[in-house]
Short mmCIF file of C-alpha atoms in Angstrom, two decimals:
data_model
loop_
_atom_site.label_atom_id
_atom_site.label_comp_id
_atom_site.label_asym_id
_atom_site.label_seq_id
_atom_site.Cartn_x
_atom_site.Cartn_y
_atom_site.Cartn_z
CA MET A 1 -8.29 25.24 -21.84
CA GLY A 2 -9.46 28.36 -19.97
CA LEU A 3 -12.91 29.93 -19.96
CA ARG A 4 -15.58 27.88 -21.62
CA ASP A 5 -18.34 29.33 -23.80
CA TYR A 6 -21.37 27.04 -23.70
CA SER A 7 -23.34 28.95 -26.34
CA MET A 8 -24.25 26.86 -29.38
CA LEU A 9 -23.16 29.74 -31.56
CA GLY A 10 -19.94 30.79 -29.81
CA PRO A 11 -16.20 30.22 -30.27
CA ASP A 12 -16.14 26.82 -28.53
CA ALA A 13 -18.87 25.59 -30.87
CA ARG A 14 -16.82 26.69 -33.87
CA ARG A 15 -13.66 25.16 -32.47
CA ALA A 16 -15.37 21.81 -31.84
CA VAL A 17 -16.35 21.66 -35.49
CA GLU A 18 -12.94 22.79 -36.73
CA THR A 19 -11.02 20.29 -34.58
CA GLY A 20 -13.22 17.31 -35.40
CA LEU A 21 -14.64 16.92 -31.88
CA ALA A 22 -18.14 17.51 -33.23
CA ALA A 23 -19.90 14.47 -34.67
CA ALA A 24 -16.80 12.36 -33.96
CA GLU A 25 -16.38 8.58 -33.86
CA TRP A 26 -16.73 7.50 -30.20
CA TYR A 27 -15.15 4.64 -28.32
CA HIS A 28 -17.28 1.49 -27.94
CA THR A 29 -16.65 -1.60 -25.90
CA ASP A 30 -16.57 -4.70 -28.09
CA ILE A 31 -19.72 -6.77 -27.96
CA SER A 32 -20.83 -9.36 -30.49
CA ARG A 33 -23.57 -8.53 -32.96
CA LYS A 34 -25.54 -11.54 -31.70
CA GLU A 35 -25.45 -10.36 -28.10
CA MET A 36 -26.25 -6.80 -29.08
CA LYS A 37 -29.25 -7.89 -31.13
CA GLU A 38 -30.60 -9.74 -28.10
CA LEU A 39 -30.07 -6.68 -25.90
CA MET A 40 -31.66 -4.28 -28.39
CA LYS A 41 -34.81 -6.38 -28.77
CA ARG A 42 -37.94 -4.34 -28.03
CA SER A 43 -40.84 -5.38 -25.83
CA ASP A 44 -44.04 -3.66 -24.67
CA ASP A 45 -44.46 -5.65 -21.46
CA PRO A 46 -41.97 -4.03 -19.03
CA ALA A 47 -42.95 -0.48 -19.96
CA ILE A 48 -46.71 -1.25 -19.84
CA ARG A 49 -46.24 -2.71 -16.35
CA ASP A 50 -44.20 0.28 -15.19
CA THR A 51 -46.56 2.80 -16.77
CA VAL A 52 -49.62 1.24 -15.12
CA ILE A 53 -47.79 1.34 -11.76
CA LEU A 54 -46.69 4.93 -12.35
CA PHE A 55 -50.05 6.36 -13.36
CA GLY A 56 -51.89 4.22 -10.82
CA ALA A 57 -49.67 5.57 -8.05
CA MET A 58 -50.09 9.14 -9.29
CA ILE A 59 -53.90 8.85 -9.30
CA VAL A 60 -53.98 7.38 -5.78
CA LEU A 61 -51.49 9.90 -4.36
CA ALA A 62 -53.15 12.92 -5.98
CA GLY A 63 -56.54 11.61 -4.86
CA LEU A 64 -55.38 11.38 -1.25
CA GLY A 65 -53.74 14.80 -1.53
CA ILE A 66 -57.01 16.32 -2.79
CA ALA A 67 -59.08 14.48 -0.17
CA LEU A 68 -56.92 15.79 2.67
CA TRP A 69 -56.45 19.29 1.23
CA PRO A 70 -55.82 21.88 2.72
CA SER A 71 -54.63 19.99 5.80
CA TRP A 72 -50.89 19.48 6.26
CA TRP A 73 -51.71 15.76 6.35
CA SER A 74 -51.94 16.01 2.57
CA ALA A 75 -48.27 17.07 2.31
CA PRO A 76 -46.63 13.61 2.19
CA PHE A 77 -48.96 12.56 -0.60
CA TRP A 78 -48.17 15.69 -2.60
CA LEU A 79 -44.45 15.16 -2.08
CA ALA A 80 -44.66 11.60 -3.40
CA TYR A 81 -46.95 12.63 -6.27
CA GLY A 82 -44.58 15.46 -7.09
CA VAL A 83 -41.60 13.14 -7.46
CA LEU A 84 -43.54 10.95 -9.88
CA TYR A 85 -44.72 14.00 -11.86
CA GLY A 86 -41.58 16.14 -11.70
CA SER A 87 -38.92 13.41 -11.76
CA ALA A 88 -40.23 10.03 -12.99
CA MET A 89 -41.63 11.86 -16.02
CA ASP A 90 -38.11 13.05 -16.81
CA SER A 91 -36.91 9.49 -17.32
CA ARG A 92 -40.08 8.56 -19.25
CA TRP A 93 -39.54 11.57 -21.49
CA HIS A 94 -35.95 10.48 -21.99
CA GLU A 95 -36.54 6.78 -22.74
CA CYS A 96 -39.47 7.50 -25.05
CA SER A 97 -37.44 10.14 -26.91
CA HIS A 98 -35.16 7.26 -27.89
CA GLY A 99 -38.18 5.18 -28.88
CA THR A 100 -36.89 2.30 -26.78
CA ALA A 101 -39.41 2.12 -23.93
CA PHE A 102 -42.07 0.22 -25.87
CA LYS A 103 -42.00 -1.93 -28.96
CA THR A 104 -45.15 -0.22 -30.26
CA ARG A 105 -44.32 3.22 -31.60
CA ARG A 106 -47.64 4.86 -30.74
CA TYR A 107 -47.21 3.89 -27.07
CA ASN A 108 -43.77 5.53 -27.08
CA ASP A 109 -45.16 8.64 -28.71
CA TRP A 110 -48.10 8.87 -26.28
CA LEU A 111 -45.95 8.61 -23.16
CA TYR A 112 -43.34 10.92 -24.70
CA ASN A 113 -45.92 13.65 -25.20
CA VAL A 114 -47.44 13.26 -21.72
CA ALA A 115 -44.01 13.26 -20.07
CA SER A 116 -42.87 16.23 -22.16
CA PHE A 117 -45.88 18.20 -20.95
CA CYS A 118 -45.20 17.33 -17.30
CA MET A 119 -41.53 18.30 -17.66
CA MET A 120 -42.38 21.47 -19.66
CA ARG A 121 -40.08 20.39 -22.47
CA ASN A 122 -41.37 20.97 -25.95
CA PRO A 123 -41.38 17.44 -27.40
CA HIS A 124 -40.07 18.57 -30.78
CA THR A 125 -37.37 20.95 -29.54
CA TRP A 126 -36.09 18.47 -27.02
CA ARG A 127 -36.04 15.55 -29.42
CA TRP A 128 -33.46 17.47 -31.42
CA SER A 129 -31.53 18.72 -28.42
CA HIS A 130 -31.27 15.21 -27.05
CA ALA A 131 -30.07 13.87 -30.39
CA ARG A 132 -27.31 16.48 -30.22
CA HIS A 133 -26.54 15.44 -26.62
CA HIS A 134 -25.87 11.93 -27.92
CA THR A 135 -23.84 13.06 -30.90
CA ASP A 136 -21.66 15.46 -28.93
CA THR A 137 -21.95 14.39 -25.30
CA ILE A 138 -20.46 17.12 -23.03
CA ILE A 139 -18.67 18.76 -25.96
CA VAL A 140 -18.63 22.45 -24.99
CA GLY A 141 -20.57 24.58 -27.45
CA ARG A 142 -22.21 21.56 -29.07
CA ASP A 143 -24.13 19.75 -26.34
CA PRO A 144 -27.25 21.78 -25.38
CA GLU A 145 -27.95 19.55 -22.34
CA ILE A 146 -24.86 20.10 -20.18
CA ALA A 147 -26.33 20.25 -16.66
CA VAL A 148 -23.19 21.40 -14.83
CA MET A 149 -21.16 23.98 -16.67
CA ARG A 150 -17.72 25.10 -15.55
CA PRO A 151 -17.23 26.83 -13.25
CA PRO A 152 -20.27 25.27 -11.55
CA ASP A 153 -23.03 27.65 -10.47
CA PHE A 154 -24.10 26.16 -7.14
CA ILE A 155 -26.90 28.67 -6.59
CA ARG A 156 -28.41 27.66 -9.91
CA LEU A 157 -28.01 23.96 -9.13
CA ILE A 158 -29.68 24.30 -5.72
CA ALA A 159 -32.49 26.46 -7.16
CA ASN A 160 -33.05 23.81 -9.78
CA LEU A 161 -33.64 21.15 -7.13
CA PHE A 162 -36.99 22.97 -6.92
CA GLY A 163 -37.19 23.45 -10.68
CA LEU A 164 -36.85 27.22 -10.37
CA VAL A 165 -34.36 27.90 -13.16
CA ASP A 166 -35.60 25.25 -15.57
CA VAL A 167 -39.25 26.21 -15.19
CA TRP A 168 -38.50 29.92 -15.50
CA HIS A 169 -36.71 29.25 -18.78
CA ALA A 170 -39.34 26.74 -19.91
CA ILE A 171 -42.15 29.25 -19.42
CA GLY A 172 -40.22 31.94 -21.30
CA ARG A 173 -39.47 29.56 -24.15
CA MET A 174 -43.05 28.25 -24.26
CA LEU A 175 -44.41 31.81 -24.54
CA LEU A 176 -41.80 32.71 -27.17
CA ASN A 177 -42.68 29.63 -29.22
CA ALA A 178 -46.41 30.22 -28.75
CA SER A 179 -45.90 33.68 -30.23
CA GLY A 180 -44.67 31.97 -33.39
CA ARG A 181 -40.92 32.41 -32.87
CA LEU A 182 -37.94 30.20 -32.08
CA HIS A 183 -34.86 31.12 -30.09
CA PRO A 184 -31.82 31.40 -32.44
CA GLU A 185 -30.15 28.45 -30.65
CA GLU A 186 -33.23 26.29 -31.20
CA ALA A 187 -33.19 27.24 -34.84
CA SER A 188 -29.56 26.07 -35.02
CA TYR A 189 -30.46 22.42 -34.36
CA ILE A 190 -34.15 22.04 -35.29
CA PRO A 191 -34.67 21.51 -39.03
CA GLU A 192 -36.82 24.16 -40.63
CA ALA A 193 -39.42 21.61 -41.69
CA GLU A 194 -39.97 20.67 -38.03
CA GLN A 195 -40.16 24.16 -36.57
CA HIS A 196 -43.92 24.63 -37.03
CA ARG A 197 -44.50 21.63 -34.74
CA VAL A 198 -42.64 23.38 -31.93
CA ILE A 199 -44.95 26.37 -32.23
CA ARG A 200 -48.14 24.28 -32.38
CA VAL A 201 -47.31 22.34 -29.20
CA ALA A 202 -46.37 25.53 -27.34
CA ARG A 203 -49.76 27.05 -28.19
CA ILE A 204 -51.63 23.96 -26.97
CA TRP A 205 -49.70 23.98 -23.71
CA VAL A 206 -50.30 27.68 -23.11
CA ALA A 207 -54.01 26.99 -23.52
CA ILE A 208 -53.87 24.10 -21.01
CA TYR A 209 -51.97 26.11 -18.40
CA ALA A 210 -54.31 29.06 -18.91
CA ALA A 211 -57.28 26.76 -18.26
CA VAL A 212 -55.69 25.36 -15.07
CA ILE A 213 -54.89 28.85 -13.81
CA ALA A 214 -58.42 30.01 -14.63
CA LEU A 215 -59.83 27.06 -12.67
CA ALA A 216 -57.57 27.91 -9.71
CA VAL A 217 -58.80 31.53 -9.79
CA ALA A 218 -62.42 30.40 -10.04
CA MET A 219 -61.99 28.03 -7.08
CA GLY A 220 -59.96 30.56 -5.09
CA SER A 221 -57.43 27.79 -4.45
CA ILE A 222 -54.09 26.60 -5.80
CA LEU A 223 -55.36 23.03 -5.70
CA PRO A 224 -55.61 22.63 -9.51
CA LEU A 225 -52.00 23.81 -9.79
CA MET A 226 -50.93 21.29 -7.15
CA VAL A 227 -52.06 18.60 -9.61
CA ILE A 228 -50.83 20.22 -12.86
CA GLY A 229 -47.83 22.53 -13.05
CA LEU A 230 -46.49 22.98 -9.52
CA PRO A 231 -45.31 19.35 -9.14
CA ARG A 232 -42.70 20.26 -11.78
CA LEU A 233 -41.25 22.45 -9.01
CA TYR A 234 -41.84 20.58 -5.76
CA GLY A 235 -41.06 17.16 -7.26
CA ALA A 236 -38.01 18.05 -9.37
CA TRP A 237 -35.32 17.25 -6.81
CA HIS A 238 -34.93 13.56 -7.62
CA HIS A 239 -34.38 14.02 -11.35
CA ILE A 240 -31.96 16.88 -10.70
CA MET A 241 -30.00 14.77 -8.21
CA THR A 242 -29.74 11.78 -10.51
CA GLY A 243 -29.24 13.99 -13.57
CA LEU A 244 -26.25 15.76 -12.04
CA LEU A 245 -24.63 12.40 -11.37
CA GLN A 246 -24.76 11.48 -15.06
CA HIS A 247 -21.78 13.60 -16.05
CA GLY A 248 -21.00 15.95 -13.11
CA GLY A 249 -17.32 16.40 -12.25
CA LEU A 250 -16.18 14.22 -15.15
CA ALA A 251 -14.33 15.15 -18.34
CA ASP A 252 -15.63 17.41 -21.08
CA ASN A 253 -14.50 17.57 -24.71
CA VAL A 254 -13.65 13.87 -24.89
CA ILE A 255 -14.98 11.14 -27.16
CA ASP A 256 -14.89 8.18 -24.80
CA HIS A 257 -18.05 7.89 -22.67
CA ARG A 258 -16.09 6.12 -19.94
CA LEU A 259 -14.43 9.48 -19.27
CA ASN A 260 -17.50 11.71 -19.21
CA SER A 261 -20.37 9.56 -17.92
CA ARG A 262 -21.06 7.85 -14.60
CA THR A 263 -22.78 4.59 -13.73
CA VAL A 264 -24.18 4.44 -10.19
CA TYR A 265 -25.82 1.49 -8.43
CA MET A 266 -29.10 2.75 -6.97
CA ASN A 267 -31.88 1.55 -4.70
CA PRO A 268 -34.94 0.00 -6.42
CA VAL A 269 -37.20 3.01 -5.81
CA SER A 270 -34.76 5.42 -7.44
CA ARG A 271 -34.22 2.97 -10.28
CA PHE A 272 -37.97 2.86 -10.90
CA ILE A 273 -38.19 6.65 -10.87
CA TYR A 274 -35.07 6.94 -13.03
CA TRP A 275 -35.91 3.98 -15.29
CA ASN A 276 -32.42 2.47 -15.02
CA MET A 277 -30.62 5.54 -16.37
CA ASN A 278 -28.18 5.01 -13.51
CA TYR A 279 -26.43 2.74 -16.06
CA HIS A 280 -25.40 5.88 -17.84
CA VAL A 281 -22.11 4.91 -19.46
CA GLU A 282 -23.88 1.89 -20.92
CA HIS A 283 -26.78 4.03 -22.16
CA HIS A 284 -24.51 6.49 -23.93
CA MET A 285 -22.36 3.82 -25.48
CA PHE A 286 -25.36 1.85 -26.76
CA PRO A 287 -28.45 4.11 -26.82
CA MET A 288 -30.54 1.52 -28.66
CA VAL A 289 -30.64 -0.80 -25.66
CA PRO A 290 -34.00 -0.40 -23.83
CA TYR A 291 -33.95 0.64 -20.17
CA HIS A 292 -35.05 -2.80 -18.98
CA GLN A 293 -32.01 -4.44 -20.62
CA LEU A 294 -29.40 -2.03 -19.23
CA PRO A 295 -28.60 -4.20 -16.18
CA ARG A 296 -27.81 -7.10 -18.55
CA LEU A 297 -25.72 -4.84 -20.78
CA HIS A 298 -23.86 -3.62 -17.70
CA GLU A 299 -22.97 -7.20 -16.75
CA LYS A 300 -21.61 -7.84 -20.24
CA ILE A 301 -19.37 -4.79 -20.53
CA LYS A 302 -18.47 -3.80 -16.98
CA HIS A 303 -15.01 -5.37 -17.42
CA ASP A 304 -14.24 -2.46 -19.74
CA LEU A 305 -15.71 0.37 -17.65
CA PRO A 306 -14.60 2.25 -14.53
CA ALA A 307 -16.09 0.71 -11.37
CA PRO A 308 -19.61 2.09 -10.79
CA ASN A 309 -20.34 4.16 -7.69
CA ARG A 310 -22.03 1.85 -5.22
CA SER A 311 -24.79 4.21 -4.10
CA ILE A 312 -26.22 7.70 -4.63
CA PRO A 313 -24.52 9.07 -1.47
CA GLU A 314 -21.19 7.62 -2.57
CA ALA A 315 -21.54 9.17 -6.03
CA LEU A 316 -22.51 12.55 -4.56
CA ALA A 317 -19.51 12.36 -2.23
CA GLU A 318 -17.32 11.83 -5.29
CA MET A 319 -18.93 14.49 -7.45
CA ILE A 320 -19.48 17.44 -5.09
CA PRO A 321 -15.79 17.93 -4.10
CA ALA A 322 -14.86 17.74 -7.79
CA LEU A 323 -17.38 20.46 -8.62
CA ARG A 324 -16.05 22.60 -5.78
CA ARG A 325 -12.55 22.16 -7.14
CA GLN A 326 -13.76 23.28 -10.57
CA LEU A 327 -14.68 26.63 -8.97
CA ARG A 328 -10.93 27.27 -8.64
CA ASN A 329 -9.75 25.35 -11.69
CA GLU A 330 -12.16 24.96 -14.58
CA ASP A 331 -9.96 22.36 -16.22
CA TYR A 332 -10.09 19.95 -13.29
CA PHE A 333 -12.04 16.72 -13.74
CA LEU A 334 -12.28 13.30 -12.17
CA LYS A 335 -10.54 10.58 -14.12
CA ARG A 336 -11.58 7.24 -12.72
CA GLU A 337 -9.37 4.20 -12.84
CA LEU A 338 -10.19 1.46 -15.30
CA PRO A 339 -10.06 -2.20 -14.28
CA THR A 340 -7.08 -4.22 -15.54
CA THR A 341 -9.46 -6.03 -17.92
CA ALA A 342 -10.35 -2.79 -19.73
CA ARG A 343 -8.90 -1.33 -22.90
CA PRO A 344 -7.10 1.95 -22.09
CA TYR A 345 -8.92 5.26 -22.41
CA ARG A 346 -8.75 6.41 -26.02
CA GLU A 347 -7.37 9.80 -25.14
CA ASP A 348 -5.63 9.96 -28.48
CA PHE A 349 -9.13 10.38 -29.98
CA HIS A 350 -9.54 13.84 -28.48
CA ALA A 351 -6.09 14.89 -27.23
CA GLU A 352 -4.98 15.93 -30.68
CA ALA A 353 -8.04 18.07 -31.09
CA LEU A 354 -7.82 20.10 -27.91
CA GLY A 355 -4.60 19.18 -26.11
CA ALA A 356 -4.55 17.28 -22.82
CA ALA A 357 -6.62 18.92 -20.06
CA ALA A 358 -5.41 19.14 -16.49
CA GLN A 359 -6.43 16.20 -14.35
CA MET B 1 -24.76 3.56 -66.37
CA THR B 2 -25.74 1.04 -63.70
CA GLN B 3 -24.23 -2.37 -63.12
CA TRP B 4 -24.95 -5.39 -60.96
CA ILE B 5 -22.39 -5.92 -58.22
CA ASP B 6 -21.89 -9.13 -56.23
CA ALA B 7 -22.34 -8.00 -52.61
CA CYS B 8 -22.51 -11.07 -50.37
CA ALA B 9 -23.83 -14.60 -49.94
CA THR B 10 -27.48 -14.95 -48.97
CA ASP B 11 -26.53 -16.93 -45.87
CA GLU B 12 -24.25 -14.16 -44.62
CA ILE B 13 -27.30 -12.18 -43.43
CA ASP B 14 -29.68 -13.53 -40.81
CA GLU B 15 -33.35 -12.88 -41.36
CA GLU B 16 -34.34 -9.49 -39.87
CA ASP B 17 -30.76 -8.31 -40.00
CA LEU B 18 -28.34 -6.43 -42.22
CA VAL B 19 -24.71 -6.35 -43.31
CA ARG B 20 -22.47 -3.58 -44.50
CA PHE B 21 -21.11 -3.66 -48.04
CA ASP B 22 -18.45 -1.26 -49.29
CA HIS B 23 -17.79 -0.79 -52.98
CA ASP B 24 -15.85 1.74 -54.98
CA GLY B 25 -15.68 4.30 -52.20
CA ARG B 26 -19.36 3.95 -51.36
CA THR B 27 -21.01 2.15 -48.48
CA PHE B 28 -24.29 0.26 -48.49
CA ALA B 29 -26.53 -1.68 -46.12
CA ILE B 30 -28.02 -4.96 -47.34
CA TYR B 31 -31.06 -6.32 -45.51
CA HIS B 32 -32.67 -9.75 -45.23
CA SER B 33 -36.38 -9.25 -44.56
CA PRO B 34 -38.52 -11.57 -42.40
CA ASP B 35 -40.13 -13.01 -45.54
CA GLY B 36 -36.78 -13.88 -47.09
CA GLU B 37 -36.33 -10.98 -49.50
CA PHE B 38 -33.17 -8.87 -49.82
CA PHE B 39 -33.03 -5.08 -49.98
CA CYS B 40 -30.28 -2.49 -50.27
CA THR B 41 -29.98 1.13 -49.12
CA ASP B 42 -27.21 3.64 -48.63
CA GLY B 43 -25.20 2.64 -45.58
CA LEU B 44 -25.22 5.97 -43.78
CA CYS B 45 -28.13 7.46 -41.85
CA THR B 46 -29.31 10.67 -43.51
CA HIS B 47 -29.41 12.44 -40.13
CA GLU B 48 -25.77 12.46 -39.10
CA GLN B 49 -24.04 10.03 -41.42
CA VAL B 50 -23.71 7.26 -38.84
CA HIS B 51 -23.42 3.80 -40.41
CA LEU B 52 -26.53 1.68 -40.08
CA GLU B 53 -24.60 -1.61 -39.82
CA ASP B 54 -24.96 -1.71 -36.01
CA GLY B 55 -28.63 -0.73 -36.14
CA LEU B 56 -31.68 -2.78 -35.26
CA VAL B 57 -33.85 -4.35 -37.96
CA MET B 58 -37.46 -4.77 -36.89
CA GLU B 59 -39.64 -6.30 -39.57
CA TYR B 60 -39.22 -3.85 -42.47
CA GLU B 61 -37.55 -1.02 -40.61
CA ILE B 62 -33.96 -0.21 -39.76
CA GLU B 63 -33.24 1.89 -36.69
CA CYS B 64 -30.06 3.97 -36.62
CA PRO B 65 -27.78 2.96 -33.72
CA LYS B 66 -26.93 6.54 -32.75
CA HIS B 67 -30.19 8.49 -32.51
CA ASN B 68 -32.85 5.85 -33.19
CA ALA B 69 -33.99 7.41 -36.47
CA THR B 70 -36.02 4.82 -38.37
CA PHE B 71 -36.35 4.06 -42.08
CA ASP B 72 -38.41 1.61 -44.13
CA TYR B 73 -35.56 -0.17 -45.87
CA ARG B 74 -37.82 -1.33 -48.72
CA THR B 75 -38.56 2.24 -49.82
CA GLY B 76 -35.93 4.24 -47.92
CA GLU B 77 -38.68 6.36 -46.34
CA ALA B 78 -37.67 8.17 -43.13
CA LYS B 79 -40.26 7.07 -40.57
CA ARG B 80 -39.04 8.63 -37.33
CA ALA B 81 -37.12 11.77 -36.35
CA PRO B 82 -34.39 12.84 -36.15
CA ALA B 83 -34.14 11.63 -39.75
CA CYS B 84 -36.13 13.76 -42.18
CA VAL B 85 -34.45 12.77 -45.46
CA ASN B 86 -35.14 9.39 -47.08
CA LEU B 87 -32.42 6.83 -47.76
CA ASN B 88 -31.52 5.98 -51.32
CA THR B 89 -32.47 2.42 -52.22
CA TYR B 90 -31.00 0.06 -54.82
CA ARG B 91 -32.45 -2.91 -56.64
CA THR B 92 -31.25 -6.35 -55.62
CA LYS B 93 -31.42 -9.85 -57.07
CA VAL B 94 -30.28 -13.27 -55.91
CA GLU B 95 -28.26 -15.52 -58.21
CA ASN B 96 -26.64 -18.80 -57.21
CA GLY B 97 -26.90 -18.00 -53.51
CA ARG B 98 -25.37 -14.54 -53.94
CA VAL B 99 -27.00 -11.15 -53.40
CA LEU B 100 -26.35 -8.68 -56.21
CA ILE B 101 -27.10 -4.98 -56.03
CA GLU B 102 -27.62 -2.57 -58.88
CA VAL B 103 -25.51 0.56 -58.54
#
């Protein structure tokens, strides 16, 4: 395929539309309507429990960090608080953007807005970008949320473990939006009627950050920023690590999620932080299933999916060499074997559109 | 000129669920509400034209299976982004255990 152009307004974007890869019909594993209705059923209880645990832990950890500040003894508490702020909020943002975390819509909306603030993602902009990510998952030029582009930029990926690239861009975008403007790419996927909301939120956030910075200056200490703002940097590593595993090293420009998404079995702490998004093939195939039902969905459809990676280290060991190989050959990707019980990959869906890529 | 079309049997749709009905090159969604009434809307989500047949019915709302846009199926009103445009709705009536829609 050659050099990829990830711009939403470039030649790959146009080609995806022309060839029918954009907004295509995707492969789904068969599952009965009755079973799916059971799996899709909403409940407030699991997310209320998890949210109380999350915010309770954040209050205790930040409290201990403040109490021990500026001693180095406060560091472990800040590191743990940071992961909850800069990584667990990523998965809360994500689940609530789907509206599946809680049954009650206002609870979803509340947590979505809090998590969006922590992650520095404008809740309106990112609602639309994530909708596009689900319509055109890892379709070059269409998906605005491709974390690992080809060839992979390892310096960028490592810098982002500390939030450096994302936060730099987020601040620039927040200031641009607060000035009353949208980036042309944002304008390409956010309906005009929604654009004023983007600007309003950006202005509120600028005011909040200005107040925190003013407090830090008045106190002569970065302590206020250790609670609000900086954890987006020092706690980002977990969501970057798990986020890269979602699609890293797998196929692009396909319309079968089994080819471009990865399910990884994870330890309970990472699953709590990540809110079960380790079941990523399942989530993309059936995005209406709430996070707390994904393990059940996995059991029902795993016969049709590639075997999951058995741990985070195993998944990283699979992904990193594939990314390194993409430095030399952009068209390389991992194609995992399906079990004998699975229906074959529907490569005919996308092969006609773009021609078979090198494996 | 509208006409009443026989769409399905009443017992083909569980309460708080929907079925797809195709007619004359058009596609519809027919809903059975929790209080036993039947409603009909266009079958495709106004956001990205995904069919609602695999969506989730919760009380009087239908949620699109692709992006979780939500509509009140009684009025067609778009209740949750990413849908911004309302669904068209159609009158229904029940006769002899059959659901008819007016199109």
